Coordinates of C-alpha atoms in Angstrom, one line a residue:
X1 CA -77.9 -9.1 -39.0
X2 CA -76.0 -6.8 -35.9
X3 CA -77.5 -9.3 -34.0
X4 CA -75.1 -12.4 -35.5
X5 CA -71.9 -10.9 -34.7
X6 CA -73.0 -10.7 -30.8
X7 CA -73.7 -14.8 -31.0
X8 CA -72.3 -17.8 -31.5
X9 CA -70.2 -17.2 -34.3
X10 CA -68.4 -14.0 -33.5
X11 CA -64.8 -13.5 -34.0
X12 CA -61.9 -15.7 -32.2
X13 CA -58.4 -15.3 -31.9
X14 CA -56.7 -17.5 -33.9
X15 CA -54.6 -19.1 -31.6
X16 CA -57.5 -19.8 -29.5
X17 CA -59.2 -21.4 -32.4
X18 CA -55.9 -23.4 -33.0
X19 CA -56.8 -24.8 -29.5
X20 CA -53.7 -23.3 -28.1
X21 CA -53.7 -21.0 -24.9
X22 CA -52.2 -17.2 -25.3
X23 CA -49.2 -18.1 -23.4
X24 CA -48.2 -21.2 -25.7
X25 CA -49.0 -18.7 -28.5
X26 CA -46.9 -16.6 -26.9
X27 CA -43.6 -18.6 -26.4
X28 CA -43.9 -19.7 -29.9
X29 CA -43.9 -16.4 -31.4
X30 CA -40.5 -15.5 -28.9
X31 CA -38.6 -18.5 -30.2
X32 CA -39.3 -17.8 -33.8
X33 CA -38.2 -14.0 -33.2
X34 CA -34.8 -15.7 -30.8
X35 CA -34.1 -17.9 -34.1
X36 CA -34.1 -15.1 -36.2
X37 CA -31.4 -13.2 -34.4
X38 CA -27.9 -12.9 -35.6
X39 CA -24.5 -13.0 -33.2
X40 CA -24.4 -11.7 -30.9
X41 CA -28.2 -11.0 -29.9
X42 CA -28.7 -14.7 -30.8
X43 CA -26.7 -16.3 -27.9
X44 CA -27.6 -13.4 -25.4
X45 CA -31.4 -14.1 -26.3
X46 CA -30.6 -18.1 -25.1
X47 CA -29.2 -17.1 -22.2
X48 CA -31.9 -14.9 -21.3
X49 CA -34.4 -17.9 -22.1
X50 CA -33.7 -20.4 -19.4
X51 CA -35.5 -20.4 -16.4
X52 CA -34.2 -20.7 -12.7
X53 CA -36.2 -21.7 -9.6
X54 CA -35.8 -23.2 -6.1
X55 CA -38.2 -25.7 -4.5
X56 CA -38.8 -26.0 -0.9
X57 CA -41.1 -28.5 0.5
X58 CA -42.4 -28.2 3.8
X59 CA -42.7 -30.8 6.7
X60 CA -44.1 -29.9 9.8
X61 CA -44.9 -25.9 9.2
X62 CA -41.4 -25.8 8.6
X63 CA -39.4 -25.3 5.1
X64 CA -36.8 -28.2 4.1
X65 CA -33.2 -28.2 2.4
X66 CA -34.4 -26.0 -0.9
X67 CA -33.7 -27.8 -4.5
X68 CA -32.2 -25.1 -7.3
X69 CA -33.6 -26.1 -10.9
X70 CA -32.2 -24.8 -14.1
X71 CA -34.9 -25.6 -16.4
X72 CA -34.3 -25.0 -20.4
X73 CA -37.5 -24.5 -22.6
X74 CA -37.6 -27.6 -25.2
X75 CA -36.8 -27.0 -28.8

């Protein structure tokens, strides 16, 4: 019997067995704790939430005019 817990069917996350990856998991459990802020916190937790990056491509070995992205997560 000490044996079956060591094979096939030992324990798995549940969000792994849900097919989802920790960091989806993840992002859904910090939206659902941002939703269930009240003012202020709420709107300070949104603003805290977006994302901001800069893309450069390169031509030559040299970097070209960077792009700035503001990305939102999807609701």
């Amino acid at each position: 019997m000490a044996s079956a817990a060591a094979g096939s069917s030992a324990a798995v996350p549940f969000w792994r067995a849900a097919g989802m990856t920790y960091i989806t998991y993840s992002n859904i459990c910090a939206s659902l704790v941002r939703s269930c802020l009240k003012e202020p916190h709420k709107s300070e937790a949104v603003n805290r939430e977006n994302v901001h990056f800069v893309i450069s491509k390169w031509a030559n070995g040299k970097p070209e005019k960077p792009t700035i992205r503001s990305d939102s997560p999807e609701e």
